[in-house]
PDB file of C-alpha atoms in Angstrom:
ATOM      1  CA  MET A   1     -15.111  17.669  10.655  1.00 83.00           C
ATOM      2  CA  PRO A   2     -14.782  13.958  11.531  1.00 90.00           C
ATOM      3  CA  GLN A   3     -18.366  13.453  11.554  1.00 93.00           C
ATOM      4  CA  ASN A   4     -18.757  15.236   8.176  1.00 95.00           C
ATOM      5  CA  ARG A   5     -16.010  12.922   6.930  1.00 95.00           C
ATOM      6  CA  LYS A   6     -17.942   9.969   8.225  1.00 96.00           C
ATOM      7  CA  ALA A   7     -20.997  10.968   6.722  1.00 96.00           C
ATOM      8  CA  ARG A   8     -19.531  11.444   3.282  1.00 96.00           C
ATOM      9  CA  SER A   9     -18.043   7.969   3.478  1.00 95.00           C
ATOM     10  CA  GLU A  10     -21.123   6.380   4.507  1.00 95.00           C
ATOM     11  CA  LYS A  11     -22.897   8.324   1.384  1.00 95.00           C
ATOM     12  CA  ILE A  12     -20.081   6.853  -0.907  1.00 93.00           C
ATOM     13  CA  LEU A  13     -20.600   3.244   0.352  1.00 93.00           C
ATOM     14  CA  GLY A  14     -24.413   3.296  -0.074  1.00 92.00           C
ATOM     15  CA  SER A  15     -24.101   4.645  -3.516  1.00 92.00           C
ATOM     16  CA  LEU A  16     -21.754   1.801  -4.389  1.00 90.00           C
ATOM     17  CA  GLY A  17     -24.091  -0.878  -2.461  1.00 89.00           C
ATOM     18  CA  ILE A  18     -21.279  -1.744  -0.073  1.00 92.00           C
ATOM     19  CA  LYS A  19     -22.539  -2.587   3.399  1.00 90.00           C
ATOM     20  CA  LEU A  20     -21.987  -0.051   6.073  1.00 89.00           C
ATOM     21  CA  ASN A  21     -21.784  -0.123   9.775  1.00 93.00           C
ATOM     22  CA  PRO A  22     -23.180   3.213  11.361  1.00 93.00           C
ATOM     23  CA  TYR A  23     -21.808   2.303  14.635  1.00 94.00           C
ATOM     24  CA  LEU A  24     -18.316   2.421  13.536  1.00 94.00           C
ATOM     25  CA  PRO A  25     -16.538   5.585  15.242  1.00 94.00           C
ATOM     26  CA  VAL A  26     -15.066   8.328  13.536  1.00 92.00           C
ATOM     27  CA  ILE A  27     -11.356   8.432  12.822  1.00 91.00           C
ATOM     28  CA  GLU A  28      -8.779  11.209  14.028  1.00 88.00           C
ATOM     29  CA  ASP A  29      -9.207  14.688  13.393  1.00 90.00           C
ATOM     30  CA  ILE A  30      -6.585  16.617  11.514  1.00 91.00           C
ATOM     31  CA  SER A  31      -5.537  17.871  14.934  1.00 88.00           C
ATOM     32  CA  GLU A  32      -4.920  14.610  16.046  1.00 89.00           C
ATOM     33  CA  ILE A  33      -2.610  12.956  13.373  1.00 90.00           C
ATOM     34  CA  GLU A  34       1.159  13.086  12.799  1.00 90.00           C
ATOM     35  CA  LEU A  35       1.165  13.097   8.946  1.00 93.00           C
ATOM     36  CA  LYS A  36       4.599  11.551   7.290  1.00 95.00           C
ATOM     37  CA  SER A  37       6.767  14.224   5.427  1.00 96.00           C
ATOM     38  CA  PRO A  38       7.434  13.507   1.686  1.00 97.00           C
ATOM     39  CA  GLU A  39      10.804  12.173   2.441  1.00 97.00           C
ATOM     40  CA  GLU A  40       9.804   9.782   5.050  1.00 97.00           C
ATOM     41  CA  ILE A  41       6.954   8.370   2.693  1.00 97.00           C
ATOM     42  CA  VAL A  42       9.431   7.984  -0.160  1.00 98.00           C
ATOM     43  CA  LYS A  43      11.917   6.108   1.902  1.00 98.00           C
ATOM     44  CA  ARG A  44       9.303   3.917   3.308  1.00 97.00           C
ATOM     45  CA  GLY A  45       7.578   3.359   0.084  1.00 98.00           C
ATOM     46  CA  LEU A  46      10.585   2.579  -2.046  1.00 98.00           C
ATOM     47  CA  THR A  47      12.059   0.091   0.435  1.00 98.00           C
ATOM     48  CA  ALA A  48       8.917  -1.826   0.806  1.00 98.00           C
ATOM     49  CA  PHE A  49       8.206  -1.717  -2.899  1.00 97.00           C
ATOM     50  CA  LEU A  50      11.850  -3.011  -3.844  1.00 97.00           C
ATOM     51  CA  THR A  51      11.501  -5.783  -1.026  1.00 97.00           C
ATOM     52  CA  ALA A  52       8.139  -6.719  -2.236  1.00 96.00           C
ATOM     53  CA  GLN A  53       9.365  -7.086  -5.684  1.00 96.00           C
ATOM     54  CA  THR A  54      12.344  -9.253  -4.443  1.00 97.00           C
ATOM     55  CA  ALA A  55       9.695 -11.407  -2.583  1.00 97.00           C
ATOM     56  CA  PHE A  56       7.801 -11.912  -5.759  1.00 95.00           C
ATOM     57  CA  ASP A  57      10.943 -13.366  -7.242  1.00 95.00           C
ATOM     58  CA  ILE A  58      11.895 -15.597  -4.341  1.00 96.00           C
ATOM     59  CA  ASP A  59       8.207 -17.165  -4.587  1.00 94.00           C
ATOM     60  CA  LYS A  60       9.235 -17.917  -8.062  1.00 94.00           C
ATOM     61  CA  GLY A  61      12.591 -19.447  -7.315  1.00 94.00           C
ATOM     62  CA  ASN A  62      14.680 -16.627  -8.236  1.00 94.00           C
ATOM     63  CA  THR A  63      16.340 -15.556  -4.823  1.00 95.00           C
ATOM     64  CA  THR A  64      19.781 -15.020  -5.689  1.00 96.00           C
ATOM     65  CA  GLU A  65      19.325 -13.475  -9.079  1.00 95.00           C
ATOM     66  CA  SER A  66      16.501 -11.060  -7.457  1.00 96.00           C
ATOM     67  CA  ARG A  67      18.853  -9.981  -4.500  1.00 97.00           C
ATOM     68  CA  ASN A  68      21.594  -9.341  -6.839  1.00 97.00           C
ATOM     69  CA  PHE A  69      19.418  -6.897  -8.825  1.00 96.00           C
ATOM     70  CA  PHE A  70      17.443  -5.078  -5.833  1.00 97.00           C
ATOM     71  CA  LEU A  71      20.192  -5.003  -3.402  1.00 97.00           C
ATOM     72  CA  PRO A  72      22.197  -2.319  -5.397  1.00 97.00           C
ATOM     73  CA  LEU A  73      19.272  -0.324  -5.898  1.00 97.00           C
ATOM     74  CA  LEU A  74      18.606  -0.187  -2.140  1.00 98.00           C
ATOM     75  CA  LYS A  75      22.104   0.992  -1.909  1.00 97.00           C
ATOM     76  CA  LYS A  76      21.615   3.407  -4.955  1.00 97.00           C
ATOM     77  CA  PHE A  77      19.079   5.097  -3.141  1.00 98.00           C
ATOM     78  CA  SER A  78      20.642   5.039   0.500  1.00 97.00           C
ATOM     79  CA  LEU A  79      17.748   2.822   1.915  1.00 98.00           C
ATOM     80  CA  GLU A  80      20.089  -0.162   3.353  1.00 96.00           C
ATOM     81  CA  ASN A  81      19.143   1.251   7.087  1.00 96.00           C
ATOM     82  CA  GLU A  82      15.630   1.616   6.118  1.00 97.00           C
ATOM     83  CA  LEU A  83      14.895  -1.918   6.048  1.00 98.00           C
ATOM     84  CA  THR A  84      12.499  -3.608   8.489  1.00 97.00           C
ATOM     85  CA  GLU A  85      13.154  -6.900  10.361  1.00 97.00           C
ATOM     86  CA  ASP A  86      10.650  -8.485   8.132  1.00 97.00           C
ATOM     87  CA  GLU A  87      12.316  -7.022   4.902  1.00 98.00           C
ATOM     88  CA  LYS A  88      15.748  -7.995   6.289  1.00 97.00           C
ATOM     89  CA  PHE A  89      14.622 -11.736   6.247  1.00 97.00           C
ATOM     90  CA  ILE A  90      13.777 -11.254   2.533  1.00 98.00           C
ATOM     91  CA  MET A  91      16.968  -9.646   1.591  1.00 97.00           C
ATOM     92  CA  PHE A  92      19.586 -12.014   3.681  1.00 97.00           C
ATOM     93  CA  SER A  93      17.861 -14.836   5.262  1.00 96.00           C
ATOM     94  CA  GLU A  94      18.367 -18.233   3.567  1.00 91.00           C
ATOM     95  CA  ASN A  95      15.251 -19.525   5.401  1.00 91.00           C
ATOM     96  CA  ILE A  96      12.182 -17.612   4.880  1.00 94.00           C
ATOM     97  CA  SER A  97       8.644 -18.942   5.457  1.00 95.00           C
ATOM     98  CA  PRO A  98       6.324 -18.884   2.467  1.00 95.00           C
ATOM     99  CA  ARG A  99       3.858 -17.009   4.527  1.00 96.00           C
ATOM    100  CA  LEU A 100       6.364 -14.025   5.241  1.00 97.00           C
ATOM    101  CA  VAL A 101       7.003 -14.128   1.385  1.00 97.00           C
ATOM    102  CA  THR A 102       3.179 -13.909   0.678  1.00 96.00           C
ATOM    103  CA  ASP A 103       2.732 -11.147   3.210  1.00 97.00           C
ATOM    104  CA  ILE A 104       5.637  -9.167   1.714  1.00 97.00           C
ATOM    105  CA  VAL A 105       4.562  -9.249  -1.939  1.00 96.00           C
ATOM    106  CA  TRP A 106       0.763  -8.017  -0.687  1.00 96.00           C
ATOM    107  CA  ARG A 107       2.364  -5.076   0.699  1.00 96.00           C
ATOM    108  CA  MET A 108       2.958  -3.728  -2.814  1.00 95.00           C
ATOM    109  CA  GLU A 109      -0.723  -2.557  -2.391  1.00 96.00           C
ATOM    110  CA  ARG A 110       0.085  -0.674   0.684  1.00 96.00           C
ATOM    111  CA  CYS A 111       3.033   0.907  -0.994  1.00 97.00           C
ATOM    112  CA  TYR A 112       0.360   2.234  -3.589  1.00 96.00           C
ATOM    113  CA  THR A 113      -1.293   4.379  -0.969  1.00 97.00           C
ATOM    114  CA  LEU A 114       1.938   6.027   0.174  1.00 97.00           C
ATOM    115  CA  PHE A 115       2.896   6.853  -3.452  1.00 97.00           C
ATOM    116  CA  TRP A 116      -0.671   8.352  -3.804  1.00 97.00           C
ATOM    117  CA  ALA A 117      -0.608  10.381  -0.608  1.00 98.00           C
ATOM    118  CA  CYS A 118       2.942  12.005  -1.847  1.00 97.00           C
ATOM    119  CA  GLY A 119       1.712  12.779  -5.283  1.00 97.00           C
ATOM    120  CA  LEU A 120       3.917  10.118  -7.140  1.00 97.00           C
ATOM    121  CA  ILE A 121       0.845   8.505  -8.696  1.00 94.00           C
ATOM    122  CA  ASP A 122      -1.562  10.942 -10.406  1.00 91.00           C
ATOM    123  CA  GLY A 123      -5.328  10.887  -9.976  1.00 91.00           C
ATOM    124  CA  ASP A 124      -7.689   9.617  -7.339  1.00 91.00           C
ATOM    125  CA  LEU A 125      -6.718   6.658  -4.972  1.00 90.00           C
ATOM    126  CA  ASP A 126      -8.375   3.738  -6.897  1.00 86.00           C
ATOM    127  CA  TYR A 127     -11.236   1.604  -5.844  1.00 88.00           C
ATOM    128  CA  PRO A 128      -9.683  -1.316  -4.069  1.00 93.00           C
ATOM    129  CA  GLU A 129     -11.112  -4.190  -6.304  1.00 89.00           C
ATOM    130  CA  ASN A 130      -7.784  -5.293  -8.284  1.00 87.00           C
ATOM    131  CA  THR A 131      -4.240  -5.095  -7.662  1.00 89.00           C
ATOM    132  CA  HIS A 132      -2.563  -1.907  -8.913  1.00 85.00           C
ATOM    133  CA  ASN A 133      -0.118  -1.136 -11.805  1.00 77.00           C
ATOM    134  CA  LEU A 134       2.974   0.525 -10.221  1.00 89.00           C
ATOM    135  CA  GLU A 135       4.869   0.923 -13.621  1.00 91.00           C
ATOM    136  CA  GLU A 136       4.876   4.389 -12.890  1.00 92.00           C
ATOM    137  CA  ILE A 137       7.124   4.141  -9.967  1.00 95.00           C
ATOM    138  CA  VAL A 138       9.300   1.885 -11.798  1.00 94.00           C
ATOM    139  CA  SER A 139       9.918   4.525 -14.294  1.00 95.00           C
ATOM    140  CA  ILE A 140      10.729   7.119 -11.420  1.00 96.00           C
ATOM    141  CA  ILE A 141      13.221   4.433  -9.960  1.00 96.00           C
ATOM    142  CA  GLN A 142      14.801   3.903 -13.557  1.00 95.00           C
ATOM    143  CA  ASN A 143      15.084   7.575 -14.354  1.00 96.00           C
ATOM    144  CA  SER A 144      16.638   8.891 -10.695  1.00 97.00           C
ATOM    145  CA  GLN A 145      20.193   9.068  -9.797  1.00 97.00           C
ATOM    146  CA  CYS A 146      19.340   9.254  -5.710  1.00 97.00           C
ATOM    147  CA  LEU A 147      16.730   9.593  -3.151  1.00 98.00           C
ATOM    148  CA  ASP A 148      16.737  13.305  -3.635  1.00 97.00           C
ATOM    149  CA  ASP A 149      15.710  13.240  -7.107  1.00 97.00           C
ATOM    150  CA  ILE A 150      12.466  11.185  -6.216  1.00 97.00           C
ATOM    151  CA  VAL A 151      11.790  13.347  -3.199  1.00 98.00           C
ATOM    152  CA  LYS A 152      11.838  16.415  -5.343  1.00 97.00           C
ATOM    153  CA  ARG A 153       9.097  15.024  -7.844  1.00 97.00           C
ATOM    154  CA  THR A 154       6.503  14.668  -4.823  1.00 98.00           C
ATOM    155  CA  GLN A 155       3.267  16.905  -4.389  1.00 97.00           C
ATOM    156  CA  MET A 156       2.204  15.928  -1.032  1.00 97.00           C
ATOM    157  CA  ARG A 157      -1.887  15.678  -1.016  1.00 97.00           C
ATOM    158  CA  SER A 158      -3.570  17.751   1.730  1.00 96.00           C
ATOM    159  CA  ALA A 159      -4.157  16.034   5.391  1.00 96.00           C
ATOM    160  CA  GLU A 160      -8.059  16.336   4.688  1.00 96.00           C
ATOM    161  CA  GLU A 161      -7.741  14.404   1.214  1.00 96.00           C
ATOM    162  CA  ILE A 162      -5.762  11.743   2.998  1.00 97.00           C
ATOM    163  CA  LEU A 163      -8.106  11.495   5.935  1.00 97.00           C
ATOM    164  CA  ASP A 164     -11.209  11.394   3.514  1.00 96.00           C
ATOM    165  CA  LYS A 165      -9.538   8.236   2.082  1.00 97.00           C
ATOM    166  CA  ALA A 166      -8.594   6.719   5.306  1.00 96.00           C
ATOM    167  CA  ASP A 167     -12.092   7.175   6.645  1.00 96.00           C
ATOM    168  CA  LEU A 168     -13.723   5.642   3.502  1.00 97.00           C
ATOM    169  CA  ILE A 169     -11.143   2.700   3.467  1.00 96.00           C
ATOM    170  CA  TYR A 170     -11.497   2.028   7.048  1.00 96.00           C
ATOM    171  CA  ARG A 171     -15.185   1.480   6.497  1.00 96.00           C
ATOM    172  CA  MET A 172     -14.633  -0.661   3.217  1.00 95.00           C
ATOM    173  CA  ASP A 173     -12.279  -2.873   5.442  1.00 95.00           C
ATOM    174  CA  TRP A 174     -15.017  -3.433   7.854  1.00 94.00           C
ATOM    175  CA  ALA A 175     -17.267  -4.549   4.962  1.00 93.00           C
ATOM    176  CA  CYS A 176     -14.662  -6.990   3.850  1.00 93.00           C
ATOM    177  CA  VAL A 177     -14.128  -8.278   7.367  1.00 92.00           C
ATOM    178  CA  ASP A 178     -17.995  -8.644   7.674  1.00 90.00           C
ATOM    179  CA  LYS A 179     -18.031 -10.293   4.320  1.00 88.00           C
ATOM    180  CA  ARG A 180     -15.483 -12.689   5.320  1.00 86.00           C
ATOM    181  CA  ILE A 181     -17.008 -13.831   8.722  1.00 88.00           C
ATOM    182  CA  ASN A 182     -20.566 -14.146   7.157  1.00 85.00           C
ATOM    183  CA  GLY A 183     -19.396 -16.031   4.212  1.00 68.00           C
ATOM    184  CA  ASN A 184     -18.901 -15.115   0.294  1.00 54.00           C
ATOM    185  CA  GLY A 185     -15.405 -14.332   0.224  1.00 48.00           C
ATOM    186  CA  ASN A 186     -13.897 -12.665  -2.613  1.00 46.00           C
ATOM    187  CA  ASN A 187     -11.127 -13.759  -5.204  1.00 41.00           C
ATOM    188  CA  LYS A 188      -7.815 -12.914  -4.980  1.00 44.00           C
ATOM    189  CA  SER A 189      -6.008 -11.018  -7.836  1.00 41.00           C
ATOM    190  CA  LEU A 190      -2.272 -11.773  -8.880  1.00 37.00           C
ATOM    191  CA  ILE A 191       0.470  -9.330  -8.392  1.00 43.00           C
ATOM    192  CA  LYS A 192       3.035  -9.416 -10.922  1.00 45.00           C
ATOM    193  CA  SER A 193       6.811  -8.671 -10.845  1.00 43.00           C
ATOM    194  CA  LEU A 194       7.130  -5.348 -12.757  1.00 49.00           C
ATOM    195  CA  PHE A 195      10.842  -5.538 -12.927  1.00 54.00           C
ATOM    196  CA  SER A 196      10.895  -8.699 -14.648  1.00 42.00           C
ATOM    197  CA  LYS A 197      12.807  -8.462 -18.055  1.00 34.00           C
ATOM    198  CA  LYS A 198      10.291 -11.007 -19.325  1.00 35.00           C
ATOM    199  CA  SER A 199       7.217  -9.396 -18.310  1.00 34.00           C
ATOM    200  CA  THR A 200       5.219  -7.231 -20.388  1.00 31.00           C
ATOM    201  CA  SER A 201       3.230  -4.044 -19.272  1.00 33.00           C
ATOM    202  CA  GLY A 202      -0.490  -5.548 -19.783  1.00 35.00           C
ATOM    203  CA  GLY A 203      -2.839  -6.254 -16.688  1.00 37.00           C
ATOM    204  CA  ASN A 204      -5.175  -3.104 -17.561  1.00 36.00           C
ATOM    205  CA  ASP A 205      -8.661  -4.539 -18.075  1.00 35.00           C
ATOM    206  CA  GLY A 206     -10.511  -1.333 -18.020  1.00 35.00           C
ATOM    207  CA  SER A 207     -12.331  -2.253 -15.005  1.00 35.00           C
ATOM    208  CA  SER A 208     -14.593   0.288 -13.723  1.00 37.00           C
ATOM    209  CA  HIS A 209     -14.120   1.706  -9.937  1.00 39.00           C
ATOM    210  CA  ASN A 210     -17.726   1.507  -9.130  1.00 42.00           C
ATOM    211  CA  ARG A 211     -18.248  -2.344  -9.195  1.00 44.00           C
ATOM    212  CA  LEU A 212     -19.618  -3.759  -6.298  1.00 51.00           C
ATOM    213  CA  HIS A 213     -16.728  -5.598  -5.434  1.00 81.00           C
ATOM    214  CA  LEU A 214     -13.848  -5.205  -2.965  1.00 89.00           C
ATOM    215  CA  ASN A 215     -10.845  -7.388  -2.911  1.00 93.00           C
ATOM    216  CA  SER A 216     -10.239  -7.849   0.850  1.00 94.00           C
ATOM    217  CA  ASP A 217      -6.537  -8.288   0.667  1.00 94.00           C
ATOM    218  CA  VAL A 218      -6.093  -5.023  -1.365  1.00 95.00           C
ATOM    219  CA  THR A 219      -8.420  -3.320   0.966  1.00 96.00           C
ATOM    220  CA  VAL A 220      -6.697  -4.284   4.180  1.00 96.00           C
ATOM    221  CA  GLU A 221      -3.285  -3.006   2.765  1.00 96.00           C
ATOM    222  CA  PHE A 222      -4.826   0.272   1.876  1.00 97.00           C
ATOM    223  CA  HIS A 223      -6.071   0.702   5.333  1.00 96.00           C
ATOM    224  CA  LYS A 224      -2.754  -0.169   6.628  1.00 96.00           C
ATOM    225  CA  GLY A 225      -0.868   2.100   4.572  1.00 96.00           C
ATOM    226  CA  LEU A 226      -2.977   5.273   5.119  1.00 96.00           C
ATOM    227  CA  ASN A 227      -2.681   4.372   8.931  1.00 95.00           C
ATOM    228  CA  TRP A 228       0.882   4.555   8.585  1.00 96.00           C
ATOM    229  CA  VAL A 229       0.940   8.020   6.804  1.00 96.00           C
ATOM    230  CA  ILE A 230      -1.498   9.541   9.171  1.00 94.00           C
ATOM    231  CA  GLY A 231       0.136   7.910  12.158  1.00 90.00           C
ATOM    232  CA  ALA A 232      -2.983   6.208  13.404  1.00 85.00           C
ATOM    233  CA  TYR A 233      -2.713   3.911  16.154  1.00 72.00           C
ATOM    234  CA  GLY A 234       0.937   4.792  16.838  1.00 66.00           C
ATOM    235  CA  ALA A 235       1.610   2.785  13.280  1.00 67.00           C
ATOM    236  CA  GLU A 236       5.183   3.245  13.196  1.00 73.00           C
ATOM    237  CA  ASN A 237       5.929  -0.217  12.887  1.00 90.00           C
ATOM    238  CA  TRP A 238       5.710  -1.262   9.254  1.00 94.00           C
ATOM    239  CA  ASP A 239       5.876  -4.937   9.880  1.00 94.00           C
ATOM    240  CA  ASN A 240       2.670  -4.752  12.404  1.00 92.00           C
ATOM    241  CA  ILE A 241       0.434  -1.948  11.382  1.00 91.00           C
ATOM    242  CA  SER A 242      -3.157  -2.152  13.304  1.00 85.00           C
ATOM    243  CA  ALA A 243      -6.079  -2.051  10.788  1.00 86.00           C
ATOM    244  CA  ASP A 244      -8.721  -2.526  13.424  1.00 83.00           C
ATOM    245  CA  THR A 245     -12.280  -2.520  12.223  1.00 77.00           C
TER     246      THR A 245
END
């Protein structure tokens, strides 16, 4: 099965014109993973998402206002004890490095894979070309009274479907690393705050998912998110998930 999964991924990469490495090993078999439960995924995804939104505002100079908005949401969904060390810095520290702020903002893309895996986002996992619109999640948050309301909405995808995506993204991430090392890096898209009262929905340019471009920042966050969902490489520490290629 892992070999078949690898072959399917390589066929997709070939059809998209993405460089592949036939010597990359297979990923874990279904018998070797520890798939997270819907509740675990929702807790981690929501905590990271709300923290990422806070980091976005901090980057714009709106630290106090943002914390006053998002900390009550964390409490509303009983997520205060789910914060990682990095996330605690974002929510409480007066001295935050710009690098950490940027890193936390990009983790919104990691959250996307979690919400996809537990079925809170419909459809296939998007091609990692552009940053993603998570207004579906904002709507769910705004229309839920407690964590259980959100957990009840989940429809967990099968382990096989998640592993198929994990294998494909792993190989895409290798292509990004290879491209970065050998030149021709790619452009970064901007992540917007979805909770901003002044922001508009926008951002949908109708891009096709079969364009021959990978956003390395999005791809690596997808890789880390899926590794966390399947428990690859002991990926329990959200702040330091391995995405080896």
